[in-house]
Coordinates of C-alpha atoms in Angstrom, one line a residue:
M1 CA -230.9 28.6 -81.0
K2 CA -229.1 28.5 -77.9
A3 CA -228.9 31.7 -75.8
R4 CA -225.3 33.0 -75.7
W5 CA -224.6 32.2 -71.9
L6 CA -225.2 28.5 -72.9
L7 CA -222.3 28.5 -75.5
P8 CA -218.9 27.2 -74.7
S9 CA -216.6 29.8 -74.4
L10 CA -213.0 29.4 -75.8
A11 CA -212.1 33.0 -76.7
V12 CA -210.0 33.7 -73.6
T13 CA -207.4 31.6 -72.1
V14 CA -208.2 30.3 -68.6
V15 CA -205.5 31.3 -66.1
S16 CA -205.6 29.8 -62.7
L17 CA -204.4 32.2 -60.2
S18 CA -204.3 30.1 -57.1
P19 CA -200.7 29.3 -56.9
L20 CA -200.0 33.1 -56.7
A21 CA -202.2 33.4 -53.6
S22 CA -199.3 33.8 -51.2
A23 CA -197.6 36.3 -53.3
A24 CA -200.5 38.7 -53.6
P25 CA -200.0 42.2 -52.9
S26 CA -201.8 43.5 -49.7
C27 CA -203.4 46.3 -51.4
K28 CA -205.6 46.3 -54.8
C29 CA -204.5 48.6 -57.7
L30 CA -206.6 51.6 -58.1
S31 CA -206.9 53.9 -61.3
S32 CA -205.0 56.9 -59.4
Q33 CA -201.9 54.6 -58.7
P34 CA -198.6 53.8 -60.7
C35 CA -199.5 50.2 -61.0
W36 CA -202.9 50.9 -63.1
P37 CA -202.7 49.1 -66.3
S38 CA -201.3 51.0 -69.3
A39 CA -203.0 52.2 -72.3
S40 CA -201.4 49.2 -74.3
D41 CA -202.7 46.7 -71.4
F42 CA -206.3 48.3 -72.0
S43 CA -205.8 48.0 -75.8
Q44 CA -205.2 44.5 -75.5
L45 CA -208.2 43.8 -73.4
A46 CA -210.4 45.8 -75.8
S47 CA -209.2 43.4 -78.5
Q48 CA -210.6 40.5 -76.5
V49 CA -214.2 41.7 -75.8
S50 CA -217.2 42.4 -77.8
L51 CA -217.7 46.1 -77.6
P52 CA -215.3 49.2 -76.9
L53 CA -214.5 49.5 -73.2
I54 CA -216.8 51.8 -71.4
K55 CA -215.6 55.0 -69.7
P56 CA -218.4 55.6 -67.1
T57 CA -219.2 59.2 -66.1
P58 CA -221.4 60.8 -63.4
P59 CA -225.0 61.3 -65.2
A60 CA -225.0 64.8 -64.1
S61 CA -221.7 65.8 -65.7
V62 CA -223.6 66.9 -68.9
C63 CA -224.8 69.9 -67.0
Y64 CA -221.5 71.0 -66.3
P65 CA -218.9 72.9 -68.7
P66 CA -218.4 72.5 -71.6
L67 CA -222.2 71.9 -71.8
S68 CA -224.7 74.2 -69.8
P69 CA -227.7 73.5 -67.7
N70 CA -229.7 74.4 -70.8
A71 CA -228.2 71.6 -73.0
P72 CA -230.6 68.9 -74.1
E73 CA -228.5 66.3 -72.7
C74 CA -228.7 68.0 -69.1
L75 CA -232.4 68.5 -69.5
A76 CA -232.7 64.7 -70.1
V77 CA -231.0 64.1 -66.9
E78 CA -233.4 66.4 -65.0
A79 CA -236.3 64.8 -66.5
H80 CA -235.1 61.2 -65.5
L81 CA -233.6 62.0 -62.1
H82 CA -236.2 59.5 -60.5
D83 CA -236.5 57.3 -63.5
N84 CA -235.1 53.8 -62.4
P85 CA -235.2 52.1 -65.9
W86 CA -233.1 55.2 -67.3
R87 CA -230.7 55.1 -64.5
T88 CA -230.1 51.4 -64.7
N89 CA -229.1 51.9 -68.4
L90 CA -226.2 54.0 -67.4
P91 CA -223.2 52.4 -65.9
G92 CA -222.3 55.4 -63.9
A93 CA -225.5 55.8 -62.2
M94 CA -226.9 54.5 -59.0
L95 CA -230.4 54.6 -57.9
S96 CA -229.4 55.7 -54.6
T97 CA -227.1 58.7 -55.6
N98 CA -225.2 59.0 -52.6
F99 CA -223.3 56.1 -53.5
E100 CA -222.0 57.9 -56.6
T101 CA -220.1 60.3 -54.3
F102 CA -216.9 59.7 -52.3
T103 CA -216.3 61.0 -48.8
F104 CA -212.6 61.5 -47.8
D105 CA -211.4 60.9 -44.2
N106 CA -211.6 64.6 -43.6
G107 CA -215.4 64.9 -44.6
T108 CA -214.8 66.5 -47.9
I109 CA -217.2 64.8 -50.5
D110 CA -216.1 64.3 -53.9
A111 CA -219.1 64.3 -56.2
C112 CA -221.0 65.4 -59.4
Y113 CA -224.2 66.9 -57.9
Y114 CA -227.3 66.8 -59.8
N115 CA -228.4 70.1 -58.3
I116 CA -225.9 72.5 -60.3
L117 CA -227.1 75.5 -58.1
L118 CA -224.9 74.1 -55.3
G119 CA -221.9 75.6 -57.3
V120 CA -219.6 72.7 -56.4
P121 CA -217.4 71.5 -59.4
C122 CA -218.4 68.1 -60.9
H123 CA -215.9 65.3 -60.1
Q124 CA -216.0 61.5 -60.8
G125 CA -216.8 60.6 -57.1
S126 CA -216.9 56.8 -56.6
I127 CA -217.7 55.9 -60.4
P128 CA -215.0 53.8 -62.0
I129 CA -213.3 55.4 -64.9
I130 CA -213.3 52.1 -67.2
G131 CA -214.8 49.0 -67.7
V132 CA -216.3 46.2 -69.8
D133 CA -219.9 46.1 -71.1
A134 CA -220.2 42.5 -71.0
R135 CA -222.2 40.7 -73.9
S136 CA -221.0 37.2 -73.6
V137 CA -219.5 34.7 -71.4
S138 CA -216.1 35.4 -72.9
D139 CA -216.3 39.3 -72.2
I140 CA -216.7 38.3 -68.3
Q141 CA -213.9 35.8 -68.6
A142 CA -211.5 38.5 -70.1
A143 CA -212.6 41.2 -67.7
V144 CA -212.1 38.7 -64.8
N145 CA -208.8 37.5 -65.9
F146 CA -207.6 41.3 -66.6
A147 CA -208.6 42.4 -63.1
A148 CA -207.0 39.3 -61.6
K149 CA -203.8 39.8 -63.5
H150 CA -203.2 43.4 -62.5
Y151 CA -204.9 43.0 -59.1
L152 CA -207.5 45.6 -59.6
R153 CA -210.2 46.5 -57.3
L154 CA -213.1 44.9 -59.3
V155 CA -216.9 45.7 -59.1
V156 CA -219.6 43.8 -60.9
K157 CA -222.5 46.1 -61.6
N158 CA -225.8 44.6 -62.6
T159 CA -229.0 46.5 -62.6
G160 CA -231.5 48.0 -60.1
H161 CA -230.9 49.3 -56.5
D162 CA -227.8 48.8 -54.1
Y163 CA -228.4 50.1 -50.6
L164 CA -224.8 49.0 -49.6
G165 CA -223.0 50.5 -52.6
R166 CA -221.5 47.0 -53.5
S167 CA -221.4 47.8 -57.3
I168 CA -219.4 50.6 -57.1
A169 CA -216.0 51.7 -55.8
R170 CA -213.7 54.8 -56.3
G171 CA -210.4 53.9 -58.6
A172 CA -212.1 50.4 -59.3
F173 CA -212.3 48.5 -62.7
M174 CA -216.1 47.8 -63.7
L175 CA -217.7 44.6 -65.3
W176 CA -221.1 45.9 -66.2
T177 CA -223.4 42.8 -66.8
H178 CA -226.7 44.8 -67.3
N179 CA -226.9 44.1 -71.1
L180 CA -227.0 40.2 -70.9
K181 CA -230.7 40.0 -71.7
D182 CA -231.1 36.4 -72.6
I183 CA -234.4 34.7 -71.6
A184 CA -235.4 31.0 -72.4
Y185 CA -238.3 28.9 -70.9
D186 CA -238.1 25.1 -70.8
D187 CA -241.0 23.2 -69.8
A188 CA -239.0 20.2 -69.2
F189 CA -235.9 21.5 -67.4
V190 CA -233.3 18.9 -66.3
P191 CA -230.4 20.3 -64.1
S192 CA -227.0 19.5 -65.7
G193 CA -225.4 16.4 -64.4
A194 CA -228.7 15.1 -63.0
P195 CA -229.0 11.4 -63.2
G196 CA -231.6 9.7 -65.5
H197 CA -235.2 10.0 -64.8
S198 CA -234.8 13.0 -62.6
Q199 CA -237.3 15.6 -62.0
T200 CA -238.1 18.1 -64.5
F201 CA -238.9 21.6 -64.0
K202 CA -241.1 24.3 -65.9
A203 CA -238.2 26.7 -65.6
L204 CA -237.3 30.0 -66.8
T205 CA -233.5 30.8 -67.5
V206 CA -232.6 34.4 -67.2
G207 CA -229.1 36.2 -68.1
A208 CA -227.3 38.6 -65.9
G209 CA -228.9 41.8 -67.0
V210 CA -232.7 40.6 -66.9
Q211 CA -234.8 42.7 -64.6
W212 CA -237.9 41.4 -63.0
N213 CA -240.4 43.4 -65.0
E214 CA -238.8 41.4 -67.9
A215 CA -238.7 38.1 -66.4
Y216 CA -242.3 38.6 -65.0
A217 CA -243.6 39.1 -68.6
A218 CA -241.6 36.3 -70.0
A219 CA -243.1 33.9 -67.4
D220 CA -246.8 35.3 -67.8
A221 CA -246.4 34.8 -71.7
H222 CA -246.0 31.1 -70.9
G223 CA -248.7 30.9 -68.7
R224 CA -246.3 31.0 -65.5
A225 CA -245.6 32.7 -62.3
I226 CA -242.2 33.6 -61.0
V227 CA -240.9 34.2 -57.4
G228 CA -239.4 37.8 -58.0
G229 CA -238.5 41.2 -56.6
S230 CA -240.9 43.8 -55.8
C231 CA -239.1 46.4 -57.5
P232 CA -239.2 46.0 -61.6
S233 CA -235.8 47.3 -62.1
V234 CA -234.0 44.9 -59.8
G235 CA -231.9 42.2 -61.6
T236 CA -232.8 38.8 -61.5
T237 CA -229.3 37.3 -61.1
G238 CA -227.4 39.6 -58.8
G239 CA -227.6 40.7 -55.4
W240 CA -231.5 39.7 -55.2
I241 CA -231.1 36.1 -55.5
Q242 CA -227.5 35.9 -54.2
G243 CA -228.8 37.5 -51.0
G244 CA -231.8 35.3 -50.8
G245 CA -234.3 37.1 -52.7
H246 CA -237.8 38.0 -51.2
S247 CA -241.1 38.5 -53.1
G248 CA -244.7 39.2 -52.6
L249 CA -245.0 35.6 -53.5
S250 CA -242.6 34.3 -50.9
P251 CA -245.1 33.4 -48.3
V252 CA -246.6 31.0 -51.0
H253 CA -243.6 29.8 -52.9
G254 CA -240.6 30.4 -50.6
L255 CA -237.7 32.9 -51.1
G256 CA -235.8 33.2 -54.5
A257 CA -233.1 31.2 -52.7
D258 CA -235.5 28.3 -52.5
N259 CA -236.5 28.5 -56.2
A260 CA -233.2 28.8 -58.0
I261 CA -232.4 25.3 -59.8
E262 CA -228.9 26.2 -61.3
F263 CA -226.3 28.8 -62.0
K264 CA -223.9 29.4 -64.4
V265 CA -220.9 31.1 -63.2
V266 CA -217.6 32.8 -64.1
L267 CA -215.0 32.0 -61.2
A268 CA -212.2 34.1 -60.0
N269 CA -209.7 31.8 -62.2
G270 CA -211.7 32.4 -65.2
Q271 CA -213.4 29.0 -65.4
Y272 CA -217.1 29.2 -66.6
V273 CA -218.9 26.4 -64.6
T274 CA -222.3 25.0 -63.6
A275 CA -223.6 24.9 -60.0
N276 CA -226.5 23.0 -59.0
Q277 CA -227.2 20.3 -56.7
Y278 CA -225.2 18.0 -58.6
Q279 CA -222.4 20.0 -59.7
N280 CA -220.3 22.4 -57.7
S281 CA -223.1 21.9 -55.0
D282 CA -221.2 23.8 -52.2
L283 CA -221.1 26.8 -54.7
F284 CA -224.7 26.2 -55.3
W285 CA -225.4 26.4 -51.6
A286 CA -223.3 29.6 -51.0
L287 CA -225.0 31.4 -54.0
R288 CA -228.4 31.2 -52.8
G289 CA -228.1 33.7 -49.9
G290 CA -224.5 33.9 -49.2
G291 CA -224.4 37.4 -50.9
G292 CA -223.7 39.0 -54.1
G293 CA -220.4 39.9 -55.7
T294 CA -218.5 37.2 -53.5
Y295 CA -218.0 34.1 -55.1
G296 CA -218.1 34.7 -58.9
V297 CA -219.9 36.5 -61.8
V298 CA -223.1 34.8 -62.3
V299 CA -224.0 34.7 -65.9
C300 CA -227.4 33.4 -65.6
V301 CA -229.9 31.6 -63.0
T302 CA -232.6 29.0 -63.8
Y303 CA -235.8 29.3 -61.6
N304 CA -238.6 26.9 -61.1
T305 CA -242.0 28.5 -62.0
F306 CA -245.7 28.0 -60.8
D307 CA -249.1 27.6 -62.1
V308 CA -250.8 31.0 -62.3
A309 CA -253.5 31.8 -59.7
P310 CA -256.3 34.6 -59.7
T311 CA -255.0 37.3 -57.1
T312 CA -256.9 39.8 -55.2
S313 CA -255.0 43.0 -54.4
I314 CA -256.2 44.7 -51.1
R315 CA -255.2 48.6 -50.5
L316 CA -255.6 49.2 -46.9
D317 CA -255.8 52.9 -45.5
A318 CA -256.2 53.5 -42.0
V319 CA -255.8 57.3 -40.5
F320 CA -254.9 57.7 -36.8
A321 CA -256.1 61.0 -35.1
T322 CA -254.3 60.3 -31.7
P323 CA -251.0 58.3 -30.3
A324 CA -253.4 56.0 -28.5
I325 CA -255.3 55.2 -31.6
A326 CA -251.8 54.5 -33.6
L327 CA -250.7 52.1 -30.8
K328 CA -253.9 50.0 -30.6
A329 CA -254.0 50.0 -34.4
I330 CA -250.6 48.8 -35.1
T331 CA -250.9 46.5 -32.3
E332 CA -254.0 44.6 -34.1
L333 CA -251.7 44.5 -37.3
I334 CA -248.8 42.9 -35.6
T335 CA -251.2 40.5 -34.0
I336 CA -252.7 39.5 -37.5
L337 CA -249.4 39.4 -39.4
P338 CA -248.4 35.6 -38.6
T339 CA -252.0 34.5 -39.6
L340 CA -251.9 36.5 -43.1
Q341 CA -248.4 35.4 -43.9
D342 CA -249.0 31.8 -43.2
A343 CA -252.2 31.9 -45.4
G344 CA -250.1 33.4 -48.3
F345 CA -250.4 37.1 -48.0
G346 CA -247.7 39.2 -49.4
G347 CA -247.1 42.9 -49.5
H348 CA -246.0 46.0 -47.8
Y349 CA -247.4 48.4 -44.8
L350 CA -246.3 51.9 -44.4
V351 CA -246.6 52.7 -40.8
S352 CA -246.2 55.7 -38.8
H353 CA -248.1 58.0 -36.1
A354 CA -250.2 59.0 -38.9
G355 CA -251.7 55.9 -40.0
I356 CA -251.0 52.7 -42.1
V357 CA -251.2 52.5 -45.8
S358 CA -250.8 48.9 -47.2
A359 CA -250.8 47.0 -50.5
N360 CA -251.3 43.4 -50.2
F361 CA -251.8 40.5 -52.8
A362 CA -253.3 37.0 -52.1
S363 CA -254.6 34.5 -54.2
N364 CA -258.2 34.2 -54.2
A365 CA -257.8 30.8 -52.2
A366 CA -255.8 32.1 -49.5
L367 CA -258.1 35.3 -49.2
A368 CA -261.1 32.8 -48.8
K369 CA -259.3 30.9 -46.1
V370 CA -258.7 34.0 -43.6
N371 CA -261.4 36.5 -45.0
D372 CA -263.3 36.2 -41.7
A373 CA -260.1 36.9 -39.9
Y374 CA -259.3 39.8 -42.3
S375 CA -262.7 41.2 -41.8
A376 CA -262.5 40.9 -38.0
F377 CA -259.3 42.8 -38.3
I378 CA -260.7 45.8 -40.2
E379 CA -263.4 45.9 -37.6
R380 CA -260.8 45.9 -34.7
L381 CA -259.1 48.8 -36.6
G382 CA -262.4 50.8 -36.6
A383 CA -263.0 49.9 -33.1
A384 CA -259.7 51.2 -32.2
G385 CA -260.7 54.6 -33.4
A386 CA -258.8 54.4 -36.9
V387 CA -260.7 55.7 -39.9
V388 CA -260.2 52.9 -42.3
T389 CA -260.7 52.4 -46.2
V390 CA -260.4 49.2 -48.1
V391 CA -260.3 48.6 -51.6
K392 CA -260.0 45.2 -53.1
A393 CA -259.6 44.2 -56.8
S394 CA -259.5 41.0 -58.7
A395 CA -257.0 40.0 -61.3
P396 CA -256.2 36.8 -63.4
S397 CA -252.6 36.6 -61.9
Y398 CA -250.2 38.0 -59.1
Y399 CA -248.3 39.7 -62.1
A400 CA -251.5 41.5 -63.2
A401 CA -252.5 42.4 -59.7
S402 CA -249.2 43.9 -58.9
A403 CA -248.7 46.0 -62.1
P404 CA -249.5 49.2 -60.7
I405 CA -247.3 49.0 -57.6
L406 CA -244.3 47.7 -60.0
A407 CA -244.8 50.8 -62.2
A408 CA -244.9 53.1 -59.2
D409 CA -241.7 51.3 -58.1
N410 CA -239.9 52.4 -61.1
L411 CA -240.1 56.1 -60.0
L412 CA -238.4 55.9 -56.8
G413 CA -234.6 56.4 -57.7
G414 CA -232.2 59.3 -57.7
V415 CA -232.3 59.9 -54.0
E416 CA -229.7 60.0 -51.6
T417 CA -230.6 57.4 -48.9
E418 CA -229.4 54.7 -46.5
L419 CA -231.4 52.0 -44.7
I420 CA -231.7 50.2 -41.5
S421 CA -233.7 46.9 -41.0
R422 CA -234.2 43.9 -38.9
F423 CA -236.6 41.0 -39.1
L424 CA -239.7 40.8 -37.2
S425 CA -239.7 37.4 -35.5
R426 CA -242.9 35.1 -35.1
T427 CA -242.2 34.9 -31.6
A428 CA -242.2 38.8 -30.9
A429 CA -245.2 39.2 -33.1
T430 CA -247.2 36.5 -31.2
Q431 CA -246.0 37.1 -27.7
A432 CA -245.6 40.8 -27.6
P433 CA -247.3 42.5 -30.4
A434 CA -248.1 45.7 -28.2
A435 CA -244.4 46.0 -27.5
V436 CA -243.4 45.5 -31.2
A437 CA -245.9 48.4 -32.0
Q438 CA -244.6 50.6 -29.4
T439 CA -241.0 50.0 -31.0
I440 CA -242.1 50.9 -34.5
L441 CA -243.8 53.9 -33.3
G442 CA -240.6 54.8 -31.8
I443 CA -238.8 55.1 -35.2
T444 CA -238.6 58.8 -36.4
Q445 CA -239.0 58.4 -40.0
G446 CA -241.8 55.7 -39.8
V447 CA -241.2 52.2 -40.9
E448 CA -242.0 50.0 -44.0
I449 CA -243.4 46.4 -42.9
M450 CA -242.4 44.2 -45.7
A451 CA -244.8 41.2 -45.4
V452 CA -242.6 38.7 -47.4
A453 CA -241.9 36.0 -44.9
G454 CA -243.8 33.4 -42.9
G455 CA -245.9 30.7 -44.8
A456 CA -243.6 28.7 -47.1
V457 CA -240.6 30.7 -46.0
S458 CA -240.6 29.3 -42.6
K459 CA -241.2 25.6 -43.8
V460 CA -238.1 25.3 -45.5
D461 CA -235.0 23.4 -43.9
P462 CA -232.8 26.5 -42.5
D463 CA -229.6 24.6 -43.7
S464 CA -230.8 23.7 -47.3
A465 CA -229.3 27.2 -48.7
G466 CA -226.7 29.6 -47.5
V467 CA -229.4 32.2 -46.7
T468 CA -229.5 33.1 -43.1
P469 CA -231.6 30.7 -40.9
A470 CA -233.2 34.0 -39.1
W471 CA -235.3 34.1 -42.5
R472 CA -237.0 30.8 -41.3
Q473 CA -238.2 32.2 -38.0
A474 CA -239.3 35.7 -39.3
I475 CA -242.8 36.9 -40.7
A476 CA -241.5 40.3 -42.1
I477 CA -239.1 42.8 -42.4
I478 CA -239.1 46.0 -40.7
E479 CA -237.4 48.7 -42.5
S480 CA -236.4 52.5 -42.0
S481 CA -234.4 55.0 -44.1
I482 CA -232.6 58.2 -43.7
I483 CA -232.7 60.7 -46.7
W484 CA -230.8 63.9 -47.1
P485 CA -230.4 66.5 -49.9
E486 CA -227.5 66.8 -52.0
G487 CA -224.8 69.0 -50.8
T488 CA -225.6 68.1 -47.1
P489 CA -222.1 68.2 -45.1
T490 CA -220.6 65.2 -43.9
A491 CA -221.1 66.2 -40.1
Q492 CA -224.8 66.4 -40.8
I493 CA -225.1 63.1 -42.5
N494 CA -223.2 61.3 -39.9
Q495 CA -225.7 62.8 -37.2
L496 CA -228.5 61.3 -39.3
R497 CA -226.4 57.9 -39.1
Q498 CA -226.1 58.0 -35.4
G499 CA -229.8 58.5 -35.1
A500 CA -230.5 55.7 -37.4
A501 CA -227.8 53.5 -35.5
A502 CA -229.9 54.2 -32.2
E503 CA -233.3 53.3 -33.8
L504 CA -231.5 49.9 -35.2
A505 CA -230.6 49.2 -31.6
A506 CA -234.3 49.5 -30.6
L507 CA -235.2 47.0 -33.3
D508 CA -232.9 44.3 -32.2
P509 CA -235.3 42.6 -29.8
L510 CA -237.6 42.1 -32.5
S511 CA -235.4 40.1 -34.5
P512 CA -234.1 36.3 -34.1
N513 CA -230.4 37.1 -33.2
H514 CA -230.6 40.4 -34.7
G515 CA -231.0 39.2 -38.1
T516 CA -232.1 41.1 -41.4
Y517 CA -232.0 40.7 -45.3
L518 CA -228.5 41.7 -46.2
N519 CA -229.6 43.3 -49.4
E520 CA -231.8 46.1 -47.6
A521 CA -229.9 47.1 -44.5
S522 CA -227.5 49.2 -42.9
Q523 CA -223.7 49.4 -43.9
Y524 CA -222.7 50.0 -40.6
E525 CA -223.6 46.8 -38.6
K526 CA -221.9 46.0 -35.7
D527 CA -221.9 42.3 -36.4
F528 CA -222.6 41.8 -40.2
R529 CA -221.5 38.2 -40.1
G530 CA -224.2 37.1 -37.5
T531 CA -226.8 39.8 -38.7
F532 CA -226.6 38.9 -42.6
F533 CA -225.5 35.3 -42.4
G534 CA -226.0 33.6 -39.0
S535 CA -224.6 30.2 -38.2
H536 CA -223.8 29.6 -41.9
Y537 CA -221.1 32.2 -41.8
Q538 CA -218.1 29.9 -41.3
R539 CA -219.3 27.6 -44.1
L540 CA -219.8 30.3 -46.4
A541 CA -216.3 31.8 -45.7
A542 CA -214.5 28.2 -46.3
I543 CA -216.4 28.2 -49.9
K544 CA -215.3 31.9 -50.5
K545 CA -211.8 30.6 -49.9
Q546 CA -212.1 27.6 -52.2
Y547 CA -213.3 29.6 -55.0
D548 CA -211.8 32.9 -54.5
E549 CA -208.5 32.6 -52.4
D550 CA -207.0 35.8 -53.5
D551 CA -210.3 37.8 -52.7
L552 CA -210.8 39.1 -56.1
F553 CA -214.6 39.6 -55.2
L554 CA -215.1 41.8 -52.6
V555 CA -218.2 43.9 -51.2
T556 CA -219.1 45.9 -48.4
E557 CA -219.9 43.6 -45.3
G558 CA -219.7 40.5 -47.6
V559 CA -218.3 37.3 -46.8
G560 CA -214.4 37.7 -46.4
S561 CA -214.7 41.7 -46.2
E562 CA -213.5 41.4 -42.5
N563 CA -210.0 40.6 -43.6
W564 CA -209.9 44.0 -45.6
D565 CA -209.9 47.7 -44.4
K566 CA -213.3 49.9 -44.7
T567 CA -212.2 50.8 -48.2
L568 CA -211.7 47.1 -49.2
N569 CA -208.3 48.1 -50.9
C570 CA -205.9 46.9 -48.5
R571 CA -205.8 43.8 -46.3
V572 CA -205.7 44.3 -42.6

């Protein structure tokens, strides 16, 4: 049986909107405005889709009158506050809870806080009041056509974390794709439109709502490995792949953008198209790194898969007693990173004045290749004065080796947080490792070094996909965050942001052209076009205009957003 996203969709009339582009209003229509569709309009939409329209609510609203904090519904919210799978199953929930809130220009925050002891009334915040729970291509087409007809602010919400709040907006209309869970494996996949005798792929096709823990299990069941995200709740087809998509396997097999074979997409005019190297190749190029929520609604992605390889996990703990030891030890880490990445190591290092905690994964073949160098690295850490513990464990596959880390990452949601990040360039790591170490130690909250570049990532033609060319010069991402408790006044949050901005500026010299991974970055970049897209921006903007002339799809710091105000509701 064919999966639903492979069936032709005839249920909704496709309406081309491009002739109306010149007449498009200057502002989107929001739910608080008279232009908002009528009850009759929504009833007509409801008759076109598979399920009743959803009305997203703040998850904590069940703890407020008429219910009470002791109600079973409220107790369930408290029990699952940091539970990522639970949160992703709710259309009104975000993993970073600050994006559920809305801040007015005067600094007042509209929210429904989980901490009911704050005594603040529960309000809708930034959560849209209505939307479509898509279960088929025709559902997506109906939602897209409806949003285009009424010129609504449309948000496409998939699953997983969203550090720039791109899948939520106050007053918007929501298209929720989380429940499109089809998965299909084909050991001789041929892209649509490919000429005869073309290369075939052992490929996995995943629907818009499939999360990486589900995709990993499906690939493993067929004895295959797949390049995917390190957080199991992240979606396989949304912002991850459309932002480039990094993985612990990237040093071995490249970015997600390098391994996507084909997309099926609903465009702004309602058309359902295939994008690969043979059909809509410009759209295929843009979807591989040009930013999520920008060119259309991706219904499914087909990925190449790989042979499973025995994998060793390495847990390293290094404790520093003095600042001098910290500087020497982190310098040693930066010095060896290019070697490890090029050998195929992947993983994460939590680095601070107190020490290093890392979780790395490498095929047994890669580990054997650099075993002497890694052993020497451990010895140098000890010689620098660090107290070092290393634990290694073998597993039959990367999926099995990383399972404990994936499980732990499922319990990291429900926090108010924002990120800053920059790529660590190969040049900086090889020519000035001590300076890099000193910069890292200057970050107040410590950093996470995401060792997901180098190796295969650096060997790909920088212009082969829309992802920023800066990825090809990087060996890692350096990332830090600011976190605050619910109820913190806007003035204090802005102070934290100012501090983060200063630290971000300090990271700039470490990165080629101040580049970074656009899915894990600041929403206050000075030059998001250069930082997120580099020299590819103009081509991406042209493709955006070709497929979405009226800017139905808009996201924070996404292609084309510079033409709109900071709310993305009105043109400038």
